[in-house]
Short mmCIF file of C-alpha atoms and ligand atoms in Angstrom, two decimals:
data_model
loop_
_atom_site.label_atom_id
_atom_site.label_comp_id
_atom_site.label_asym_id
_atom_site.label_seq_id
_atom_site.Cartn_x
_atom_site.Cartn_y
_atom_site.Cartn_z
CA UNK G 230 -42.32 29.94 -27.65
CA UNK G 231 -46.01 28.71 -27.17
CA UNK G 232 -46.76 29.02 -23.09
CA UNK G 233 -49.69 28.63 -21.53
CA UNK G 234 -50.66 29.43 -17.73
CA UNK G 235 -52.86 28.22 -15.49
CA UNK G 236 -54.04 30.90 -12.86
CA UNK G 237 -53.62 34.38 -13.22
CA UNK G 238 -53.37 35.24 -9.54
CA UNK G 239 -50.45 37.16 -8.31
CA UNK G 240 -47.69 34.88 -9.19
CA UNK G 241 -49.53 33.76 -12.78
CA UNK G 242 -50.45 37.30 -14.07
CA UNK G 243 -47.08 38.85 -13.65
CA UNK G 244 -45.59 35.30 -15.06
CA UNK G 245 -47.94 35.72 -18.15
CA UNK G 246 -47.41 39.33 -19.15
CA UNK G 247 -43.49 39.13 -18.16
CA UNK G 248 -43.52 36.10 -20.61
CA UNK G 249 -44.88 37.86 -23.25
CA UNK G 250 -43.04 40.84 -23.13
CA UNK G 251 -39.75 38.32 -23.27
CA UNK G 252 -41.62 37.69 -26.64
CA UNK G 253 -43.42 34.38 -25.75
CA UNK G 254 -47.03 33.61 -27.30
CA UNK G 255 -48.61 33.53 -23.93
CA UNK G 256 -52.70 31.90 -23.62
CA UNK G 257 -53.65 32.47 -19.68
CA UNK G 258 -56.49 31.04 -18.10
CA UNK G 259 -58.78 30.78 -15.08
CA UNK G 260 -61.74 30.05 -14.07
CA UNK G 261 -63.69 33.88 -13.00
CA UNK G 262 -65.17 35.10 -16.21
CA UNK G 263 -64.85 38.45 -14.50
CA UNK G 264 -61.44 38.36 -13.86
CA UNK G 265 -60.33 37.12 -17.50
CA UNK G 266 -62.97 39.95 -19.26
CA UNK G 267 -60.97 42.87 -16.51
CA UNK G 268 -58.08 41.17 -18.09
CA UNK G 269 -58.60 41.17 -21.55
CA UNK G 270 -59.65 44.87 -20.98
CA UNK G 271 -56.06 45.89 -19.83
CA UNK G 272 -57.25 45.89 -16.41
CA UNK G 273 -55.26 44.01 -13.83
CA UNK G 274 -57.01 42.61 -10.73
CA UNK G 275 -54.67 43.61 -8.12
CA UNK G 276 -52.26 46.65 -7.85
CA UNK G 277 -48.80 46.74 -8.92
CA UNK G 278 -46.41 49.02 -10.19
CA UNK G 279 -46.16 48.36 -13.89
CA UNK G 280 -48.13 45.52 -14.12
CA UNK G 281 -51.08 47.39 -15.88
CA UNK G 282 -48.60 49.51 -18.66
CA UNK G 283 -47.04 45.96 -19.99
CA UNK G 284 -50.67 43.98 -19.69
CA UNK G 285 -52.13 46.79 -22.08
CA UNK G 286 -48.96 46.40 -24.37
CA UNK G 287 -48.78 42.80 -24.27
CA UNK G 288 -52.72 42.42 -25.00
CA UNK G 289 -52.37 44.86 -28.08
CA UNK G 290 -49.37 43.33 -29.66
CA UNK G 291 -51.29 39.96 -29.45
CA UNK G 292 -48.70 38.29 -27.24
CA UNK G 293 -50.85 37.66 -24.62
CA UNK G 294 -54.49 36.06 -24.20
CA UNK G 295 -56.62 35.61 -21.37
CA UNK G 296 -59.57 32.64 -21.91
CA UNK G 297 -61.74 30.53 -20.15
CA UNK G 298 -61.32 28.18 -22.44
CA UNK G 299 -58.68 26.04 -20.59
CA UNK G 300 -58.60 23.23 -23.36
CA UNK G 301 -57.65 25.89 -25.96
CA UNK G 302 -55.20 27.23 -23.75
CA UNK G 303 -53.18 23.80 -23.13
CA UNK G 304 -53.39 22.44 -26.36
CA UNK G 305 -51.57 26.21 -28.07
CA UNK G 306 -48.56 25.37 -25.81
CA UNK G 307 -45.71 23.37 -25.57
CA UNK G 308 -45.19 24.67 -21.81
CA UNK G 309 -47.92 25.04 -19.77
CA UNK G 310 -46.92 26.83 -16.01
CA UNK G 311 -48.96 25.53 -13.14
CA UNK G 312 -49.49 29.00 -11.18
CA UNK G 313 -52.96 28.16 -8.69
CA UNK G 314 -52.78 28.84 -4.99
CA UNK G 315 -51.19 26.08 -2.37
CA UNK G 316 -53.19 27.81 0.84
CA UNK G 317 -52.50 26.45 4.41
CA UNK G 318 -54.66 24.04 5.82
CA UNK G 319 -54.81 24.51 9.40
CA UNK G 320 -52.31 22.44 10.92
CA UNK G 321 -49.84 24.79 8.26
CA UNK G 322 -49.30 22.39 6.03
CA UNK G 323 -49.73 23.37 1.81
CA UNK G 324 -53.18 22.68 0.47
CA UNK G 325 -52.44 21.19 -2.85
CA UNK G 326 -55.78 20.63 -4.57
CA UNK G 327 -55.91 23.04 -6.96
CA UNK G 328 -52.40 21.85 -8.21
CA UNK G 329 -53.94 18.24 -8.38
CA UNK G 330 -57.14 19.54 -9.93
CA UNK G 331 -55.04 21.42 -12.84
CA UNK G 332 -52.50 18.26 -13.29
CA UNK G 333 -55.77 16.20 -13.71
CA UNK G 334 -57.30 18.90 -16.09
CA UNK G 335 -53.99 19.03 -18.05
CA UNK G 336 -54.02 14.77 -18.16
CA UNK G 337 -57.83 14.84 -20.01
CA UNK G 338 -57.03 17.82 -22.25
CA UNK G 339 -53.63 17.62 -23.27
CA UNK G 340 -53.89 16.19 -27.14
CA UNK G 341 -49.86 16.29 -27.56
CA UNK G 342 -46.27 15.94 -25.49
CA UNK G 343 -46.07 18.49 -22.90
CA UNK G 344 -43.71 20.14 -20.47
CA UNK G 345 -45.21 21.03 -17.38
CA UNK G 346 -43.68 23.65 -15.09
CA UNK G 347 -44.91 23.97 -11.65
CA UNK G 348 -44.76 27.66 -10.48
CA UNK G 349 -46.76 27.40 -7.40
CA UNK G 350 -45.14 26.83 -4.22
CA UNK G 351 -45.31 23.58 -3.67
CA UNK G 352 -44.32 20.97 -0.57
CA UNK G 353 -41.27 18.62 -1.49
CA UNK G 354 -42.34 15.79 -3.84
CA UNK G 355 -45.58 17.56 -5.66
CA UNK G 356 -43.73 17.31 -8.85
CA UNK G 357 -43.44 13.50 -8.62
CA UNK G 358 -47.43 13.51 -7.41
CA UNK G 359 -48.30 15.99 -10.50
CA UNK G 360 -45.72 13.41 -12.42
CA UNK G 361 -47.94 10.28 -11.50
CA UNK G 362 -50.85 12.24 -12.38
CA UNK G 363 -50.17 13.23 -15.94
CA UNK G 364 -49.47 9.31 -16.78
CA UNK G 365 -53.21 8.19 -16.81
CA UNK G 366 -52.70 10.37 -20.52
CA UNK G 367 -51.01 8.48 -23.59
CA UNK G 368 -48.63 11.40 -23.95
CA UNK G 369 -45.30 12.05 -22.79
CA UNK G 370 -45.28 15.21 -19.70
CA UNK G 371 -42.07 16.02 -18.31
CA UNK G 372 -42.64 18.01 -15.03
CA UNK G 373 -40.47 20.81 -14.14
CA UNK G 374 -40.23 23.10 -10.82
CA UNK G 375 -38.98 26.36 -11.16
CA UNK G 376 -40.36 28.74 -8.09
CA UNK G 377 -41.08 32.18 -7.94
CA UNK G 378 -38.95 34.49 -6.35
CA UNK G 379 -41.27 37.53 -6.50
CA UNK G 380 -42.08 40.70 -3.77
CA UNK G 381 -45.24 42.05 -4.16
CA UNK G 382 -44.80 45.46 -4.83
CA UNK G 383 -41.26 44.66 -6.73
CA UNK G 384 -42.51 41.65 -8.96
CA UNK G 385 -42.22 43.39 -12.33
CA UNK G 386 -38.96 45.03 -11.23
CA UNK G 387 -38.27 41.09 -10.37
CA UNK G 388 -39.44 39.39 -13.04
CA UNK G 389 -37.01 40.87 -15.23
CA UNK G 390 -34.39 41.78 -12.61
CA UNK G 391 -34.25 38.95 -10.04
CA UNK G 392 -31.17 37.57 -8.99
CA UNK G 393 -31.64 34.08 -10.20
CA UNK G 394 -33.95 31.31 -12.09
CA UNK G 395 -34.14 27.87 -10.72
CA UNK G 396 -34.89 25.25 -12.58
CA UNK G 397 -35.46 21.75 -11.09
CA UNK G 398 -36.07 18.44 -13.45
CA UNK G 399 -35.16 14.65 -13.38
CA UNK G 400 -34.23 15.03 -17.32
CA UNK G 401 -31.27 17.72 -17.56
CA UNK G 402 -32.47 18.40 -21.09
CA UNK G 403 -35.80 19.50 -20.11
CA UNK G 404 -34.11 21.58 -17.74
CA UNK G 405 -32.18 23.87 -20.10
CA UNK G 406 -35.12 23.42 -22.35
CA UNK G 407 -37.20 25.41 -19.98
CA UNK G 408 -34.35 27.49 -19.15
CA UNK G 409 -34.27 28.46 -23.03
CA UNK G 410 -37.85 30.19 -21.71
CA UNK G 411 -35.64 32.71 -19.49
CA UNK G 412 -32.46 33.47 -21.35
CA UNK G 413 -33.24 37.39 -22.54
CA UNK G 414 -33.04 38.09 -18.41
CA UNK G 415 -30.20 38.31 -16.84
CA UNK G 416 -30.57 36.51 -13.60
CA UNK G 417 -28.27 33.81 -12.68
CA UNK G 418 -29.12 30.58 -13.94
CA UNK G 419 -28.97 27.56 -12.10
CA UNK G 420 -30.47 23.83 -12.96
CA UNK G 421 -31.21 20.74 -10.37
CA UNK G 422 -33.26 18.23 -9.67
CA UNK G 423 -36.69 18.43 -8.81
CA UNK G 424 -36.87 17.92 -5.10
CA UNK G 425 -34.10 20.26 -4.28
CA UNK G 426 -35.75 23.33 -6.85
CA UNK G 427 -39.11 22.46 -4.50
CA UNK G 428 -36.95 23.12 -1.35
CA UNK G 429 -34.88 26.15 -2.32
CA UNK G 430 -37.86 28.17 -2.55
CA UNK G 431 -39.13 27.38 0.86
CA UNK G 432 -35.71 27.59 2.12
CA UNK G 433 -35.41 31.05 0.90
CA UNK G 434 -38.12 32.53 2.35
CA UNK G 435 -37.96 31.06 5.34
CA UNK G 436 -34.53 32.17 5.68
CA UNK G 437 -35.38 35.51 5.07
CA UNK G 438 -38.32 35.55 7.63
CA UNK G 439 -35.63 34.01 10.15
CA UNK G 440 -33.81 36.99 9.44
CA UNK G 441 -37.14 39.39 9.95
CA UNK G 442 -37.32 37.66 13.55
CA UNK G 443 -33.79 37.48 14.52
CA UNK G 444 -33.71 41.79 13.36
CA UNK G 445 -37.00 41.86 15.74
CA UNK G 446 -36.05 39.64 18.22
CA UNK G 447 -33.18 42.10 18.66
CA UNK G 448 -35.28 45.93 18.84
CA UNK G 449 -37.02 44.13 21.68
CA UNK G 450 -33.73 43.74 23.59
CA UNK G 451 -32.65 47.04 22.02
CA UNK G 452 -35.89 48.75 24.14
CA UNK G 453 -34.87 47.00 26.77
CA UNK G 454 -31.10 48.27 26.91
CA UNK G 455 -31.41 51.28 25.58
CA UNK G 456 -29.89 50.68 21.98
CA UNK G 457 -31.39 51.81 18.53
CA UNK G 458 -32.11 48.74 16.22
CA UNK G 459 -31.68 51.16 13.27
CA UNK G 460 -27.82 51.43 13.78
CA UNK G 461 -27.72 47.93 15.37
CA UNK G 462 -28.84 46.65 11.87
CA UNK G 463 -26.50 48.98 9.84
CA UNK G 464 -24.00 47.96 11.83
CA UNK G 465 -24.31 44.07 11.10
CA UNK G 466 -25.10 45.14 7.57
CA UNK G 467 -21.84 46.58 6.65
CA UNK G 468 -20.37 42.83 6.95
CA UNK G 469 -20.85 41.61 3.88
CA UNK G 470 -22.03 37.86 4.92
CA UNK G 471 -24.85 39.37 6.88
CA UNK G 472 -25.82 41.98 4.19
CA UNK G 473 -28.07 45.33 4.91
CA UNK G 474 -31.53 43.18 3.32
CA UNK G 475 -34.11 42.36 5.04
CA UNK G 476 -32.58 43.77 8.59
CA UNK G 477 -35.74 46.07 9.35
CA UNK G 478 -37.58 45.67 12.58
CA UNK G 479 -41.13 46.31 12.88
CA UNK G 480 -44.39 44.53 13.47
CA UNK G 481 -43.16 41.35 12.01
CA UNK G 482 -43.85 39.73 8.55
CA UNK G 483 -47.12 39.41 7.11
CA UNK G 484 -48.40 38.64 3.33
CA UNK G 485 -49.65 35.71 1.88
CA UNK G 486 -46.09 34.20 1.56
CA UNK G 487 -43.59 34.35 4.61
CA UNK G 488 -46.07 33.02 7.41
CA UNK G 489 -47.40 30.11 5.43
CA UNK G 490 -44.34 28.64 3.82
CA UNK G 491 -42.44 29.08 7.54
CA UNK G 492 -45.08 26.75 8.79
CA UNK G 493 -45.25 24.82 5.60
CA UNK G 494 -41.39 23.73 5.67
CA UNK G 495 -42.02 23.23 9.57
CA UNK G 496 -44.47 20.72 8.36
CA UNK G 497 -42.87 19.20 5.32
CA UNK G 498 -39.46 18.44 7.93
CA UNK G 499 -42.61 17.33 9.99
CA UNK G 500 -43.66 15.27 8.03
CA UNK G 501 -40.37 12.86 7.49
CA UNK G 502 -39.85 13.00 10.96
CA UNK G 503 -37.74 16.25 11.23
CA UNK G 504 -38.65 18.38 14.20
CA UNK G 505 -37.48 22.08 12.20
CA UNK G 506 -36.95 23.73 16.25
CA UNK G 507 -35.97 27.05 14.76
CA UNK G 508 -38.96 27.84 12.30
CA UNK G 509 -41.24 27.22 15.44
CA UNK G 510 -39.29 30.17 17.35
CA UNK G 511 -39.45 32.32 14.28
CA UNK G 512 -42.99 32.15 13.80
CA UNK G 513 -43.69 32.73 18.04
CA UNK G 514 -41.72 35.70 17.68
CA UNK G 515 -43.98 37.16 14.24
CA UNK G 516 -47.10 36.77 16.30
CA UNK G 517 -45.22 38.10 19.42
CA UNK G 518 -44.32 40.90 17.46
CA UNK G 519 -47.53 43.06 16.47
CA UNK G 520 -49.64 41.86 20.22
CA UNK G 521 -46.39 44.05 22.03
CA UNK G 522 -46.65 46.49 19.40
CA UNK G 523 -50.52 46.44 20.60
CA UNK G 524 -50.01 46.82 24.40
CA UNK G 525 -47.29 49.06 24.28
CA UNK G 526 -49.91 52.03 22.26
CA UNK G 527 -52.42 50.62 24.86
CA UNK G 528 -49.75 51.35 27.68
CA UNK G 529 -48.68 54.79 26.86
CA UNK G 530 -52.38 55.82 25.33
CA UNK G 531 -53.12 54.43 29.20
CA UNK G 532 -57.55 54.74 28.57
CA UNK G 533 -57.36 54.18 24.56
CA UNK G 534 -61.60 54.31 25.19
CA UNK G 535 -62.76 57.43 23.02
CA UNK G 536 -59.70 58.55 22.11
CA UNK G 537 -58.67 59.21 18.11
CA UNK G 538 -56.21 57.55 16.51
CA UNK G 539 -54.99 57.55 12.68
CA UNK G 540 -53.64 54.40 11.46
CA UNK G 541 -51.75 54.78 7.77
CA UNK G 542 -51.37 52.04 6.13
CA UNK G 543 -53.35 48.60 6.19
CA UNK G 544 -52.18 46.71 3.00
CA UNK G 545 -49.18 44.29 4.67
CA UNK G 546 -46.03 45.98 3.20
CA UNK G 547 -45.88 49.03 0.84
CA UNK G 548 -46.54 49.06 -2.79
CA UNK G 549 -49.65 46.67 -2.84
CA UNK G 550 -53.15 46.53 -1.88
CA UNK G 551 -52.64 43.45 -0.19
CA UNK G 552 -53.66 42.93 3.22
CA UNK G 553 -53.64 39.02 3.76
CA UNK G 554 -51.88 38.37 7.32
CA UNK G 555 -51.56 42.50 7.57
CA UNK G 556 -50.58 43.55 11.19
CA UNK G 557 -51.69 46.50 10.56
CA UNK G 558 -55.28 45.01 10.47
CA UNK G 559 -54.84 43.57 14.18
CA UNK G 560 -53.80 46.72 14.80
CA UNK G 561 -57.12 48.75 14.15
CA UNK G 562 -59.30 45.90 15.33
CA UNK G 563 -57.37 45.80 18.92
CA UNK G 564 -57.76 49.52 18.84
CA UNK G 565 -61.39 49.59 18.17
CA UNK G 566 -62.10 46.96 20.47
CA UNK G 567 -60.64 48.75 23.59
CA UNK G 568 -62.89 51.54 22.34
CA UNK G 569 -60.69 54.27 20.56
CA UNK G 570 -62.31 55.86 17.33
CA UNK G 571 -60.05 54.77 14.34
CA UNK G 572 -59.60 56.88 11.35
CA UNK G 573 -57.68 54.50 8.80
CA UNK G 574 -55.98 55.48 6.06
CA UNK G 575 -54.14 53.64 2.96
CA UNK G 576 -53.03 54.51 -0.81
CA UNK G 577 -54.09 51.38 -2.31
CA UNK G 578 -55.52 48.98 0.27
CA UNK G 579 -58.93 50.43 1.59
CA UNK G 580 -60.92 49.20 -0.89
CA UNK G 581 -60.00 45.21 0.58
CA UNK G 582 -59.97 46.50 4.20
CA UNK G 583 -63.42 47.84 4.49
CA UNK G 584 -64.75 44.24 3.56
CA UNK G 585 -62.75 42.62 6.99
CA UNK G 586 -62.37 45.78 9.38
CA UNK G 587 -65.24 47.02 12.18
CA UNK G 588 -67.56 48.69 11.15
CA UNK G 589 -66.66 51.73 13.18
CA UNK G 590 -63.84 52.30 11.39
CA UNK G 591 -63.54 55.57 9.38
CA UNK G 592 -61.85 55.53 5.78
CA UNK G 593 -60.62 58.75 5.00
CA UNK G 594 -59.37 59.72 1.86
CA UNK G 595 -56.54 61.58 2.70
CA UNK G 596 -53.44 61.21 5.59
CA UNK G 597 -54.39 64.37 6.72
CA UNK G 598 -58.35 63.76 7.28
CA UNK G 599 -56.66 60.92 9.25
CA UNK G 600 -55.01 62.51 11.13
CA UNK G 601 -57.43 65.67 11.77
CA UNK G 602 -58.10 65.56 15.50
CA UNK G 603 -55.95 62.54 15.80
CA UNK G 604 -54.85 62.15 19.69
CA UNK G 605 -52.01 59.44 18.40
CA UNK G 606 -50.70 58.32 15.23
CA UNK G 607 -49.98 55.23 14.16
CA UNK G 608 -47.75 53.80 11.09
CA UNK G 609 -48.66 50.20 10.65
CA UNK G 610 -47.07 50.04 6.70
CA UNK G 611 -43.95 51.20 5.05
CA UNK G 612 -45.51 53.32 2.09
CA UNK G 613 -42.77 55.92 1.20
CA UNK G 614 -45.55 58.51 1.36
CA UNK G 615 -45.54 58.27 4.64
CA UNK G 616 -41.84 59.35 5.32
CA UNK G 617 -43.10 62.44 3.48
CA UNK G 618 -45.61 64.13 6.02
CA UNK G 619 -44.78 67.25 6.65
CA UNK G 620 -45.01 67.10 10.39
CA UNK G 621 -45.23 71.05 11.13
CA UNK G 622 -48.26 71.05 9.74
CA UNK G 623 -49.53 67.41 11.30
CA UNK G 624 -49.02 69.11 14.48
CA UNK G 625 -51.45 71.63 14.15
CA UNK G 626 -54.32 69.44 12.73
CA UNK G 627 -54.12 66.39 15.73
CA UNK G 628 -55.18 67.11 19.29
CA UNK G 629 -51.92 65.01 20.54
CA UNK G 630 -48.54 64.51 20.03
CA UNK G 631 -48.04 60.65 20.25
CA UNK G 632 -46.72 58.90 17.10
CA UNK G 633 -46.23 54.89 17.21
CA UNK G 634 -43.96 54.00 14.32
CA UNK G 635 -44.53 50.32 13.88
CA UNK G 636 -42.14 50.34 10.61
CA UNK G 637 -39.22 52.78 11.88
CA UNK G 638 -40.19 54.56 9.20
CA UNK G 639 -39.78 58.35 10.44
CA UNK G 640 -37.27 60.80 11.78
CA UNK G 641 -37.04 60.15 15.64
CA UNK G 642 -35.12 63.27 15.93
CA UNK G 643 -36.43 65.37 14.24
CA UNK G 644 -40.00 64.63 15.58
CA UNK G 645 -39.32 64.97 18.97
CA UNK G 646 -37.49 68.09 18.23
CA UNK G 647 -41.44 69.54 17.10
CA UNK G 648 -42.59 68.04 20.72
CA UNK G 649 -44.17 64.90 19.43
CA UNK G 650 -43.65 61.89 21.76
CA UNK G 651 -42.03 59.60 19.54
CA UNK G 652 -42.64 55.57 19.89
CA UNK G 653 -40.48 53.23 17.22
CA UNK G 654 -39.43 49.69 17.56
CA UNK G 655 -36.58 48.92 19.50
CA UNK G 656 -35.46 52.65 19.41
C1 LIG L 905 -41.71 37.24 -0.34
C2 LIG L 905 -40.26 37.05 -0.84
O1 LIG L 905 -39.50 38.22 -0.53
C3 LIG L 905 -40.24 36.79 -2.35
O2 LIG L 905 -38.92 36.52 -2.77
C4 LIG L 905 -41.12 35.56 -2.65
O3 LIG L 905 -41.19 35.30 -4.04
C5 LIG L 905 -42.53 35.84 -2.14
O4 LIG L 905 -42.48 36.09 -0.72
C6 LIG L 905 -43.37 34.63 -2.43
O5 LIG L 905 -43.09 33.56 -1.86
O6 LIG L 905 -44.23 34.69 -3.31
P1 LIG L 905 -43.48 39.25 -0.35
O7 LIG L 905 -44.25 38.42 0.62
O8 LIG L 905 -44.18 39.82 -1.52
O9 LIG L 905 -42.23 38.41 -0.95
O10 LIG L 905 -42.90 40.51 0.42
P2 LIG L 905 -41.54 40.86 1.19
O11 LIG L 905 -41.00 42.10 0.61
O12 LIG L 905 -40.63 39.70 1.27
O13 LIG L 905 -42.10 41.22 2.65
C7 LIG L 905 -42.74 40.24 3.46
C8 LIG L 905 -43.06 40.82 4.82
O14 LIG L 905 -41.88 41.03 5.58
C9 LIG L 905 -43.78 42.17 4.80
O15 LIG L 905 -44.78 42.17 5.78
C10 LIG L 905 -42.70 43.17 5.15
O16 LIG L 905 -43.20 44.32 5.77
C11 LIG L 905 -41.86 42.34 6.11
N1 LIG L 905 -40.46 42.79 6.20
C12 LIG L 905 -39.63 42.71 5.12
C13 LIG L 905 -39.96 43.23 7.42
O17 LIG L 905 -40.69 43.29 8.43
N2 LIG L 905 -38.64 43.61 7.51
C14 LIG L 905 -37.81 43.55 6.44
O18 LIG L 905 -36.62 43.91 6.61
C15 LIG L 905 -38.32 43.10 5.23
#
């Protein structure tokens, strides 16, 4: 099939190259010359496993274009997938110019019939406004939601493994048209209208960021009684309707997804006069969570003026050199601002960090020059590297013995059975 996209962001670039390694004839555009050249090189502009192995495959077997030329791009396609950015406006709600710009773009260059397929994660009714849009062209548009269910770090392993498609569209046709797109994958397939495919993605993920504050909201009563979240979580886990996902406490969610669609649905129920009480709660307790994570180093470091600390890990979750709503990045600037020296270090995420973090703040290019001299350290991201420090020698190489595990990530025992002072969440 002839697809084009429109953005080639996170959720567009892994849409375009997973579409044309399905087989699909795939013409992806923006707007950065930069970013469609380090494309059409086989390099991808942000880090993820996989992503740059099928880009360089996809480009050479001619499946897959990136252009500038957005015209060109629209009018190669039958399906064109709206993929630009819906970022919060202040009050939380989804900023949905650039959607409106590209359904405007698509009404003055479009030349033929056209099914558009919003990708982007849009509020409740976009698809009718993009639908209303498209009109002021002769042709016929059918507009079609079907949301992304990717993880940074996972979306490759997602695209072509995720448990399910969605498809939302007033026509049913269209529907299973666009769901002809998807049918090599295996995911579950399921067709609706437009409004509710708009919702189920919000929905989801706020769901699952309820369930990231509910598992937090729980370590904090689990420090206070004495309990281990860890085995409180298995525990709930092993019943099947609560399922072992998403059941990890730590400094709270972060990324460029969870906190702004929470406040996004709390705005859309806003918005037709629904007061959504729970999503408020959830998103007191994410901030909540990193500031106690915060006080409680400051507490136990007592006078954090002067003294070292290593932080690993600043991109917002493992696997990606993202670090939009990081904690871990409130984590070093709290620390530096009480006056500690902060030695930072992250696989993939540096790079983006140095442009937002103190200046003060030392990059080092190992975990171990982190932790050289280190008085505490601090795990503020769930890289599986970290689980892999060999401890013995971590001991000899810091000046303390205080570790803060803001991601549960390491062996309580184990540590304190070397001497270190061992700080988790709700542990
Ligand atoms: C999330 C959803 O999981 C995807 O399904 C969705 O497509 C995506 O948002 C999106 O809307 O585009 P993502 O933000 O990439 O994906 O990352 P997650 O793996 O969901 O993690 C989000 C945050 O929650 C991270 O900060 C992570 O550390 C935290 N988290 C996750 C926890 O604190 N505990 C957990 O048990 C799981």
């Amino acid at each position: 099939m002839k697809i084009s996209v429109i953005g080639t962001g996170y959720v567009g670039l892994i849409s375009a190259v997973g579409l044309a390694e399905l087989g699909h004839k795939v013409w992806a555009t923006c707007r950065t010359k930069e970013k469609i050249d380090s494309l059409n090189n086989g390099q991808p502009v942000i880090y993820e496993p996989g992503l740059e192995q099928l880009l360089k495959k996809n480009l050479k077997n001619k499946r897959l274009v990136f252009t500038m030329d957005f015209n060109a791009a629209i009018n190669h396609s039958d399906f064109v997938f709206i993929c630009v950015g819906t970022p919060p406006w202040p009050d939380g709600s989804a900023d949905l110019t650039a959607v409106k710009n590209v359904a405007r773009q698509i009404a003055l260059a479009a030349k033929k019939n056209l099914i558009v397929i919003d990708k982007s994660t849009v509020p409740v009714g976009t698809g009718r406004i993009v639908q209303q849009i498209l009109k002021s062209n002769g042709h016929r548009f059918a507009v079609v939601s079907c949301p992304e269910f990717l993880r940074e770090g996972k979306a490759i392993e997602d695209f072509f493994h995720g448990d399910r498609i969605v498809v939302g569209a007033v026509n049913f046709l269209v529907a299973k048209k666009v769901m002809s797109i998807f049918k090599k994958l295996p995911a579950v397939k399921m067709t609706t209208d437009l409004e509710t495919a708009e919702l189920i993605k919000y929905a989801a993920n706020a769901f699952l960021a309820t369930k990231i504050s509910f598992i937090n909201e729980i370590a904090n009563v689990c420090d206070k009684v004495g309990a281990d979240v860890i085995n409180v979580a298995k525990g709930m886990g092993l019943d099947k309707r609560i399922n072992p996902y998403f059941l990890n406490a730590g400094l709270g969610f972060g990324g460029s997804c969870f906190p702004k669609d929470v406040k996004a649905l709390k705005q859309i129920a806003g918005g037709h006069g629904y007061r959504f009480k729970l999503l408020k709660a959830v998103i007191e307790v994410n901030n909540k969570q990193r500031q106690l994570f915060i006080e409680k180093i400051k507490t136990i470091l007592k006078h954090p003026a002067g003294k070292n600390i290593a932080v690993l890990g600043l991109a917002f979750k493992d696997n990606t050199d993202d670090i939009r709503e990081s904690a871990a990045l409130d984590i070093v600037t709290a620390l530096v601002k009480a006056g500690a020296k902060v030695k930072v270090y992250d696989p993939q995420a540096m790079r983006l960090a140095a442009k937002v973090l103190p200046k003060s703040v030392i990059f080092c290019q190992t975990i171990d020059q982190a932790m050289t001299s280190a008085q505490a350290v601090v795990i503020a991201t769930e890289w599986p590297e970290f689980k892999n420090i060999y401890w013995p020698k971590a001991k000899k190489i810091m000046a303390g013995k205080l570790i803060f595990d803001g991601k549960n990530l390491l062996n309580r025992e184990s540590l304190t059975r070397l001497g270190f002072k061992y700080h988790g969440i709700g542990r």
